[in-house]
mmCIF file with all atom_site columns, C-alpha atoms in Angstrom:
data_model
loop_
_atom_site.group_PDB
_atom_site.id
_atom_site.type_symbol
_atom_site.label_atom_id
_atom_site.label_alt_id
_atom_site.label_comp_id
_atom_site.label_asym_id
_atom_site.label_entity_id
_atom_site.label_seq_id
_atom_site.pdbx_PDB_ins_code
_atom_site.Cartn_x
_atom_site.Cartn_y
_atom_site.Cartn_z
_atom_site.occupancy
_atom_site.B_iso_or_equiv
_atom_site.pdbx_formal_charge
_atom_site.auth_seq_id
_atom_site.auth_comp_id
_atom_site.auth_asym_id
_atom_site.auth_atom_id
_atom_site.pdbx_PDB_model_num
ATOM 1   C CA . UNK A 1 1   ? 2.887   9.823   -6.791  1.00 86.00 ? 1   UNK A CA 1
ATOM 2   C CA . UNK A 1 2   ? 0.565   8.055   -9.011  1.00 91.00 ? 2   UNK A CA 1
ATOM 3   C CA . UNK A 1 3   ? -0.227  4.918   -6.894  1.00 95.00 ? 3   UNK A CA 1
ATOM 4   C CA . UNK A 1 4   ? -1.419  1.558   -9.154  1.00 95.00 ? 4   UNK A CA 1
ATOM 5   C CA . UNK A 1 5   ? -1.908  -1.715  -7.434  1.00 96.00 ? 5   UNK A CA 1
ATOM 6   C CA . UNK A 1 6   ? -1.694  -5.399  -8.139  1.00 97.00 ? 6   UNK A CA 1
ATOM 7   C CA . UNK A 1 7   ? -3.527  -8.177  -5.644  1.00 97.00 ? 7   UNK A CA 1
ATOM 8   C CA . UNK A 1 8   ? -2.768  -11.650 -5.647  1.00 98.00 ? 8   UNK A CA 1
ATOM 9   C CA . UNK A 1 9   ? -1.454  -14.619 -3.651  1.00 98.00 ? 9   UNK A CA 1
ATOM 10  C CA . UNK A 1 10  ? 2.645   -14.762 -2.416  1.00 98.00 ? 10  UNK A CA 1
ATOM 11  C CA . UNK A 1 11  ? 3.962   -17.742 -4.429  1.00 98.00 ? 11  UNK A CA 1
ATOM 12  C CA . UNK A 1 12  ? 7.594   -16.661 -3.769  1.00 97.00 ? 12  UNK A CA 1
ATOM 13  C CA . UNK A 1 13  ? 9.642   -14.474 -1.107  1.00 96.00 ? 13  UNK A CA 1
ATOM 14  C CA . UNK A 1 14  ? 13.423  -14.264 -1.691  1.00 93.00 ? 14  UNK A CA 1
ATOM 15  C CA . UNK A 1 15  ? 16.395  -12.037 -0.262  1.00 89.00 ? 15  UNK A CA 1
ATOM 16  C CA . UNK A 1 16  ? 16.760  -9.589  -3.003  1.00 80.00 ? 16  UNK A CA 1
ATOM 17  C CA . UNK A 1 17  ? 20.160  -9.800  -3.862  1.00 73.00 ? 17  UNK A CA 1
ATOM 18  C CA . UNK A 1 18  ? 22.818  -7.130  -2.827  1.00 62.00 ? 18  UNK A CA 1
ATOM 19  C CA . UNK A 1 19  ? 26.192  -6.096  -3.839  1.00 56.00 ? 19  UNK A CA 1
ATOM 20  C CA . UNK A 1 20  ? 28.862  -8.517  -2.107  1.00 55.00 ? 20  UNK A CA 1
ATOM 21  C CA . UNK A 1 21  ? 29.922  -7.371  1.286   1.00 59.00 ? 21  UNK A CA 1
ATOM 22  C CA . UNK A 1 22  ? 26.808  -5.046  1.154   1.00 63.00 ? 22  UNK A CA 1
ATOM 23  C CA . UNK A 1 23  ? 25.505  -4.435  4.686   1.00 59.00 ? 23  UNK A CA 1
ATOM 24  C CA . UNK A 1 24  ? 22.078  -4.063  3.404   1.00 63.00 ? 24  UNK A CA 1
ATOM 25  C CA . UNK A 1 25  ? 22.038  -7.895  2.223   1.00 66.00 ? 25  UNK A CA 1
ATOM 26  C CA . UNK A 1 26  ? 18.963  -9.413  4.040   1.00 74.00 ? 26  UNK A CA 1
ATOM 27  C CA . UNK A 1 27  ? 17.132  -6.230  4.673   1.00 84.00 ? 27  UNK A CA 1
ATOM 28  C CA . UNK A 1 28  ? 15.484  -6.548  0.752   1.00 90.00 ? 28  UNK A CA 1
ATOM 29  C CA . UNK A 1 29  ? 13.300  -9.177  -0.140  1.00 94.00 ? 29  UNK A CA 1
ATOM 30  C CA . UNK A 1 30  ? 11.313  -9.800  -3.161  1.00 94.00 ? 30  UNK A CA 1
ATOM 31  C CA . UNK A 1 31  ? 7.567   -11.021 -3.153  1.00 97.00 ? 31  UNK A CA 1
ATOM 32  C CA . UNK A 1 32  ? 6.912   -12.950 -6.203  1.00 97.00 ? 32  UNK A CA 1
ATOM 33  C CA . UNK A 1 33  ? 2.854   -12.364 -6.330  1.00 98.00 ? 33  UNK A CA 1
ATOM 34  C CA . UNK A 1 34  ? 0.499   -14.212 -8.766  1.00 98.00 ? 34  UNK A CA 1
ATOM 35  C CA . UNK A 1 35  ? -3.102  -13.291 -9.698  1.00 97.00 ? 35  UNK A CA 1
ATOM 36  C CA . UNK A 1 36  ? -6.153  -15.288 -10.551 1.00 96.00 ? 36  UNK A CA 1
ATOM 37  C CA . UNK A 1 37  ? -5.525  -15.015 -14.295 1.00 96.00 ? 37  UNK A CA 1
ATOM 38  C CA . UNK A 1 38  ? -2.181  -16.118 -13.917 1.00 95.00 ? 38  UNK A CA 1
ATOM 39  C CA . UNK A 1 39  ? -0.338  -12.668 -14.354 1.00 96.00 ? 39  UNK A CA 1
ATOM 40  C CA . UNK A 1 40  ? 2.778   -12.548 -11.853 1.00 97.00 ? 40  UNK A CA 1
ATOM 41  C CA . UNK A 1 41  ? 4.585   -9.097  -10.214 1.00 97.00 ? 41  UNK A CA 1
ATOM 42  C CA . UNK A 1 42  ? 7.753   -8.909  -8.518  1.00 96.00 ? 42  UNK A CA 1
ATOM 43  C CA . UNK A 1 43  ? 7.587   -6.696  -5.529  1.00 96.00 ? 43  UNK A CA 1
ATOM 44  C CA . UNK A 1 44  ? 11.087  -5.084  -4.264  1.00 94.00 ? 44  UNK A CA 1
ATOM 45  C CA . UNK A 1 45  ? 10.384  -4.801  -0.479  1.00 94.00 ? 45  UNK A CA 1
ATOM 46  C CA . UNK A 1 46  ? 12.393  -3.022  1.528   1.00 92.00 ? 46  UNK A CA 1
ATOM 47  C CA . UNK A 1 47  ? 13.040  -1.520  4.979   1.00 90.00 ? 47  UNK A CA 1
ATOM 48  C CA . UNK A 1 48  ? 10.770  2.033   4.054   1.00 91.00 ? 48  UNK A CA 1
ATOM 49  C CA . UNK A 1 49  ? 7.993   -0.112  2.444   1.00 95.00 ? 49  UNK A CA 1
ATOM 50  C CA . UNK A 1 50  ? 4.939   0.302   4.836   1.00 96.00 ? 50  UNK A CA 1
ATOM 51  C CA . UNK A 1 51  ? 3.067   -2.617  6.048   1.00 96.00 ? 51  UNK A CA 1
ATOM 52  C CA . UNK A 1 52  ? -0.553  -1.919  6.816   1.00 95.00 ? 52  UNK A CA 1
ATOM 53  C CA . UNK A 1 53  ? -1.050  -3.657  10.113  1.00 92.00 ? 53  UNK A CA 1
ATOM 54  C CA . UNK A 1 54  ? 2.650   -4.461  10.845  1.00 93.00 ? 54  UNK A CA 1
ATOM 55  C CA . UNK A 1 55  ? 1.045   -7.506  8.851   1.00 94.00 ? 55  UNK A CA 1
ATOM 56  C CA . UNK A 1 56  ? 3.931   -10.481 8.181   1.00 96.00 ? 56  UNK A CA 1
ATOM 57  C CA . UNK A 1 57  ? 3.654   -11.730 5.063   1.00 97.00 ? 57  UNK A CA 1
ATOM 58  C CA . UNK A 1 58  ? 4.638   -15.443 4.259   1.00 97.00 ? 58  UNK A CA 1
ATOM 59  C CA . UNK A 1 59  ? 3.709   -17.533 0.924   1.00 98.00 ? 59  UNK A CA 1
ATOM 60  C CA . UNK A 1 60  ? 0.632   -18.658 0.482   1.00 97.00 ? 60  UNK A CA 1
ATOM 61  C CA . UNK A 1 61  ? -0.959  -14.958 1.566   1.00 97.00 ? 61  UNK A CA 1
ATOM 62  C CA . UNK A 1 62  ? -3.075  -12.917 -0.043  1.00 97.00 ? 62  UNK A CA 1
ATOM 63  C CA . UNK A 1 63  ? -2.264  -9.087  -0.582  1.00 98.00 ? 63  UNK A CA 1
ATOM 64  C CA . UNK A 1 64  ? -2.263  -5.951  -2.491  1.00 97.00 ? 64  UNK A CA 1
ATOM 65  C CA . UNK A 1 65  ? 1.411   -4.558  -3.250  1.00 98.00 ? 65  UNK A CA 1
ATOM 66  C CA . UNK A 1 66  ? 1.233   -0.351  -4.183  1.00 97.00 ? 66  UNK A CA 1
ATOM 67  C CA . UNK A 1 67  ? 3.450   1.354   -5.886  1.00 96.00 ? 67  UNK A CA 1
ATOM 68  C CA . UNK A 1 68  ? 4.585   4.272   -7.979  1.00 94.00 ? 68  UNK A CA 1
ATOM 69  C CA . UNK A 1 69  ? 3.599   4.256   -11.111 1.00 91.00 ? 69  UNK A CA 1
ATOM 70  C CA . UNK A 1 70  ? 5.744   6.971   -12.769 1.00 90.00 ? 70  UNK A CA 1
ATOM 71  C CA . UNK A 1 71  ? 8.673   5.418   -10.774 1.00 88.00 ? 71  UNK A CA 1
ATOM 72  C CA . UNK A 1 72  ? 11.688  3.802   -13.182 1.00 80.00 ? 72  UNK A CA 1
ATOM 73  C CA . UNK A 1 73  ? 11.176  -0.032  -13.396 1.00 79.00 ? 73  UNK A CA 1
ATOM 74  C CA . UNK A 1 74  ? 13.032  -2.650  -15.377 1.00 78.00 ? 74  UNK A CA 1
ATOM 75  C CA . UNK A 1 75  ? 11.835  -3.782  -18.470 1.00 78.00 ? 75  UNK A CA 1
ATOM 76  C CA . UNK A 1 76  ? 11.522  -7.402  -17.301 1.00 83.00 ? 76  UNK A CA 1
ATOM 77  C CA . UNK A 1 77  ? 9.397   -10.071 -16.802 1.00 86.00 ? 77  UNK A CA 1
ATOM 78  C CA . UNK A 1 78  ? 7.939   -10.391 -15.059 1.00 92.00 ? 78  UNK A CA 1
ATOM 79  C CA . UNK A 1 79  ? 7.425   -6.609  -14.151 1.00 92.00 ? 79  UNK A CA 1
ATOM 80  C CA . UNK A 1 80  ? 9.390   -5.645  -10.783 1.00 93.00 ? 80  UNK A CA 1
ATOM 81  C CA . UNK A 1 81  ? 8.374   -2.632  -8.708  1.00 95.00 ? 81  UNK A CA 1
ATOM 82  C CA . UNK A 1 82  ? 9.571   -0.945  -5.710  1.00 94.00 ? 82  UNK A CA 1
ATOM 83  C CA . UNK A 1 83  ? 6.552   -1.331  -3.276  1.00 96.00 ? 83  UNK A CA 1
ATOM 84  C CA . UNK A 1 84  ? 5.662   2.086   -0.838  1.00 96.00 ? 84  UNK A CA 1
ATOM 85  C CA . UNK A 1 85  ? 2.808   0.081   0.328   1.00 97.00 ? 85  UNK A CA 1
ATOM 86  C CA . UNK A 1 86  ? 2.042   -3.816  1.317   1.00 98.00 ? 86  UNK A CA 1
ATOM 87  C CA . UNK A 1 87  ? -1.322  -4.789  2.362   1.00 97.00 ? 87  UNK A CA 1
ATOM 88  C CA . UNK A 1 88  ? -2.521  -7.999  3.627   1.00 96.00 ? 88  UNK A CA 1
ATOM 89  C CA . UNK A 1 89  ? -5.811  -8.929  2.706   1.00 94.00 ? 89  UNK A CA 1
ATOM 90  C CA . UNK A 1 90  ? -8.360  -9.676  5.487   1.00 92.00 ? 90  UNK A CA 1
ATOM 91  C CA . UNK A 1 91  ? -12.062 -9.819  5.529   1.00 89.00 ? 91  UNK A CA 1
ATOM 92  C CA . UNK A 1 92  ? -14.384 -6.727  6.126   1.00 88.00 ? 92  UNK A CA 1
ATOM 93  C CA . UNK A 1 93  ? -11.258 -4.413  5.585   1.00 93.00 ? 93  UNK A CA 1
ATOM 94  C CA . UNK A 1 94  ? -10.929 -2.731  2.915   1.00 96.00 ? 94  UNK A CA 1
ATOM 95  C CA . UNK A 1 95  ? -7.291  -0.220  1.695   1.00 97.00 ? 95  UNK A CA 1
ATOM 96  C CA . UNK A 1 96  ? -6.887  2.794   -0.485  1.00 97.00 ? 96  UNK A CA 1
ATOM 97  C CA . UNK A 1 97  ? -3.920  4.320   -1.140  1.00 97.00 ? 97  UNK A CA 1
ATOM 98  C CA . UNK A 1 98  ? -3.761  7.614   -2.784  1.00 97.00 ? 98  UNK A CA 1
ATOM 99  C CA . UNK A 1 99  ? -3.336  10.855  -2.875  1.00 97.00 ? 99  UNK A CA 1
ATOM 100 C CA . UNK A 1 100 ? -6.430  12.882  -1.207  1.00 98.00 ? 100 UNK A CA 1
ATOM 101 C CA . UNK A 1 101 ? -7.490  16.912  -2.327  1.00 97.00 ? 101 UNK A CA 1
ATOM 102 C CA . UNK A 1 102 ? -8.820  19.377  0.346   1.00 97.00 ? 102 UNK A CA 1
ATOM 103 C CA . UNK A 1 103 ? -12.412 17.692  0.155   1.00 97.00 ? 103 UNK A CA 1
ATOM 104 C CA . UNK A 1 104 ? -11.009 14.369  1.094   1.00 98.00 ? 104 UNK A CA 1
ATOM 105 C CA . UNK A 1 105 ? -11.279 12.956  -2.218  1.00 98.00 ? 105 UNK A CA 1
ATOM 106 C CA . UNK A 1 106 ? -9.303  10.496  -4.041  1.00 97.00 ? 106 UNK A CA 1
ATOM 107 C CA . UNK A 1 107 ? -6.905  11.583  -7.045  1.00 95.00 ? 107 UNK A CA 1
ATOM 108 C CA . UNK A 1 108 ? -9.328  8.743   -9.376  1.00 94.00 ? 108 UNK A CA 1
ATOM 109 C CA . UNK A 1 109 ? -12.397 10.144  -7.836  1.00 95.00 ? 109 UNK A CA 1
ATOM 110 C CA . UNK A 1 110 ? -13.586 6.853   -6.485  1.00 95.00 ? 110 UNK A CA 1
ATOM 111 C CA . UNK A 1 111 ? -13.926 7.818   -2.331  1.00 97.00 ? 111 UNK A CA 1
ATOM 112 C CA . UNK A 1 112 ? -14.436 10.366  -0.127  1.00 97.00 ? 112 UNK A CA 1
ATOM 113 C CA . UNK A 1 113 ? -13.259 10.555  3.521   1.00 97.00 ? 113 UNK A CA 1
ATOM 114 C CA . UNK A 1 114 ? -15.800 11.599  6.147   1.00 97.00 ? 114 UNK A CA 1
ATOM 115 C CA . UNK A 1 115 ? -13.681 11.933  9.334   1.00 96.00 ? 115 UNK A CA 1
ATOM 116 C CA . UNK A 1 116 ? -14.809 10.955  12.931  1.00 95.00 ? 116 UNK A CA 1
ATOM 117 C CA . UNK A 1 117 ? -13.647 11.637  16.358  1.00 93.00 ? 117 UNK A CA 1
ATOM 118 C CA . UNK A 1 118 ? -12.948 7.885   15.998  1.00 94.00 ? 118 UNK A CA 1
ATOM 119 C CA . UNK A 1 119 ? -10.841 7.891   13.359  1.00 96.00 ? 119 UNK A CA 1
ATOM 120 C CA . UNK A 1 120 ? -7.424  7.310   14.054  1.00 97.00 ? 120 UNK A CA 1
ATOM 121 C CA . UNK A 1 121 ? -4.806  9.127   12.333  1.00 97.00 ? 121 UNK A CA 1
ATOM 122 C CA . UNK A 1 122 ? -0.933  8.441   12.743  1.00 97.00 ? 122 UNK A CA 1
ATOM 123 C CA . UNK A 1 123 ? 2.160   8.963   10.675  1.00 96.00 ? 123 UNK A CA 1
ATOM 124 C CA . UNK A 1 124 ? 4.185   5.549   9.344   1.00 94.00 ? 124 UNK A CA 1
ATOM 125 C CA . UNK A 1 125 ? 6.069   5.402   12.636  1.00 92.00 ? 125 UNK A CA 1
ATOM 126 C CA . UNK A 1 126 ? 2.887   5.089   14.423  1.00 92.00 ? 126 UNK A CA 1
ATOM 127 C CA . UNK A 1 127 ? 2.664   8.681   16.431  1.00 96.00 ? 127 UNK A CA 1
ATOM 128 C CA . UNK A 1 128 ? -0.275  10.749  16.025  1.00 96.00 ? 128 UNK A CA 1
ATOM 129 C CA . UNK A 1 129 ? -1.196  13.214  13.369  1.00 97.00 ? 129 UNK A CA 1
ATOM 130 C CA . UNK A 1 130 ? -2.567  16.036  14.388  1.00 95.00 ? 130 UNK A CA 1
ATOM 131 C CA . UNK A 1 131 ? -3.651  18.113  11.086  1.00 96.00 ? 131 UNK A CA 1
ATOM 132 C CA . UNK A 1 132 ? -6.359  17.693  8.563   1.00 96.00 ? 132 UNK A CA 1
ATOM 133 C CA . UNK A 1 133 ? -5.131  15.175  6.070   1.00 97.00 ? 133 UNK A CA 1
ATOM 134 C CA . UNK A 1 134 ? -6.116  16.989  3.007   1.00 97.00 ? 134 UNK A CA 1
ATOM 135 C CA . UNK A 1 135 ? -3.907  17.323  0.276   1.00 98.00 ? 135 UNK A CA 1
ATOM 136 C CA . UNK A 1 136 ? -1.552  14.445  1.277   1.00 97.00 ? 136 UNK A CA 1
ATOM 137 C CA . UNK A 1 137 ? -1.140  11.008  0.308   1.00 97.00 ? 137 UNK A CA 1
ATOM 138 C CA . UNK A 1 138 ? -2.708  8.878   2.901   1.00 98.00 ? 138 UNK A CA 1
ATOM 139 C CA . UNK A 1 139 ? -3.193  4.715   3.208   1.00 98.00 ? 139 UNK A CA 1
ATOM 140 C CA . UNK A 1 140 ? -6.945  4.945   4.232   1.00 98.00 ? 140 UNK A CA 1
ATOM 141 C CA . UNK A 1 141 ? -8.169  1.796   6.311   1.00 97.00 ? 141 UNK A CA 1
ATOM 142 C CA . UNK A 1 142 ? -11.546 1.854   6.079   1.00 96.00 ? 142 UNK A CA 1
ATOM 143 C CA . UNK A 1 143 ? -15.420 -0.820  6.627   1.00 93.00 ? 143 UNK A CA 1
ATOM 144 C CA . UNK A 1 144 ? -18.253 0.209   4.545   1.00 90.00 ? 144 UNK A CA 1
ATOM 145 C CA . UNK A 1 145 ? -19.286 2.375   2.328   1.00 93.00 ? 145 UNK A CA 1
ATOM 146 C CA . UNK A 1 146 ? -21.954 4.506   0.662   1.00 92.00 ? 146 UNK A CA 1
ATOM 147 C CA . UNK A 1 147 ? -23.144 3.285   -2.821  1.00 92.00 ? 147 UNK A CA 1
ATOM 148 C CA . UNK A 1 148 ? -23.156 6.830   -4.108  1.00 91.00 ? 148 UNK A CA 1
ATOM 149 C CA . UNK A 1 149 ? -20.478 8.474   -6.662  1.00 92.00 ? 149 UNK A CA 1
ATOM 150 C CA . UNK A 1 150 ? -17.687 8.896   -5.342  1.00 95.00 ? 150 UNK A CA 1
ATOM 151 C CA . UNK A 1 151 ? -18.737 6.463   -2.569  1.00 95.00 ? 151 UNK A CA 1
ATOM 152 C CA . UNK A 1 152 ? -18.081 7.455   0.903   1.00 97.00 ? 152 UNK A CA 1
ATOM 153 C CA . UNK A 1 153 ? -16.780 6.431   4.113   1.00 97.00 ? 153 UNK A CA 1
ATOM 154 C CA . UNK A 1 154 ? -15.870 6.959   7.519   1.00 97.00 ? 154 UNK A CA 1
ATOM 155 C CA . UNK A 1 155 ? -12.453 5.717   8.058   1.00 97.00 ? 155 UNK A CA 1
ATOM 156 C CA . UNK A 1 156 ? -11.129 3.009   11.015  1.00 96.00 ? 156 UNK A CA 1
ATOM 157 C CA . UNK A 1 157 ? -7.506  4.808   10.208  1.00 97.00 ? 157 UNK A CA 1
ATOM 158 C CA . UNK A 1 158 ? -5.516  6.935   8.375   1.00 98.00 ? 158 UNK A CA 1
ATOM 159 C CA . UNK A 1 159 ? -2.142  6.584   7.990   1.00 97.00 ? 159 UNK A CA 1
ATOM 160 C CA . UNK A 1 160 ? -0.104  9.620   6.308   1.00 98.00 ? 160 UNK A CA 1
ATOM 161 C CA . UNK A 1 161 ? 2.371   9.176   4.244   1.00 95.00 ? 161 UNK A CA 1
ATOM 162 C CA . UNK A 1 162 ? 5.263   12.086  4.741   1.00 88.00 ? 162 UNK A CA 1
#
């Protein structure tokens, strides 16, 4: 996947709308997000897209909505994509999702993992993962990091994305 991002502020959640009689009405919702320039992003959620921290979202929130960006989309405005990953923002924690090679390093060449007994790694249903995460793509969790190229850090969690 080729993962692209767009932060902002919730302005908006609605049901997304289903086909009548469809027993998935209720389990879609749209997030209408808005950014400090004004720009606004529809983001389909539904019951696969992974919320870092179990977070719940309600308007007014900031967060950062992933997505595929070689996945079809409507030509609409304003743009509407199918979000794998929903992150709530919160201070002194910092997300990444990507794709990482068998150094640990992201597909745009921007961080590097440097694992620790302490860092936790778990699959989207929340039970451990047991193998080195190389080669995968992985929603990295991480504090601080080095000011070097790619910067580096040692991750709080990893969670892999199967």
């Amino acid at each position: 996947m080729d993962f692209q991002s767009f932060s902002g502020r919730v302005i908006r959640i609605d049901d997304f709308p289903g086909r009548h009689n469809d027993p998935l009405t209720g389990c879609y919702k749209l997030f209408t997000v808005q950014d400090r320039n004004g720009s606004v992003v529809n983001f389909v959620i539904e019951p696969e897209t992974y919320f870092v921290d179990h977070a719940l979202v309600k308007v007014g929130d900031r967060v950062t909505g992933y997505y595929d960006a070689n996945a079809p989309a409507p030509l609409i405005y304003p743009p509407q994509y199918r979000t794998i990953v929903m992150a709530k923002d919160r201070s002194n924690q910092f997300v990444k999702v990507d794709f990482f090679n068998n150094q640990l390093i992201s597909s745009d060449g921007s961080l590097k993992l440097n694992l620790s007994r302490d860092t936790e790694m778990v699959l989207e249903n929340g039970q451990a993962f047991t193998l080195y995460p190389a080669n995968r793509d992985l929603v990295v969790i991480y504090g601080a990091t080095t000011r070097s190229i790619p910067a580096q850090t040692t991750p709080n969690k990893i969670i892999v994305l199967c």
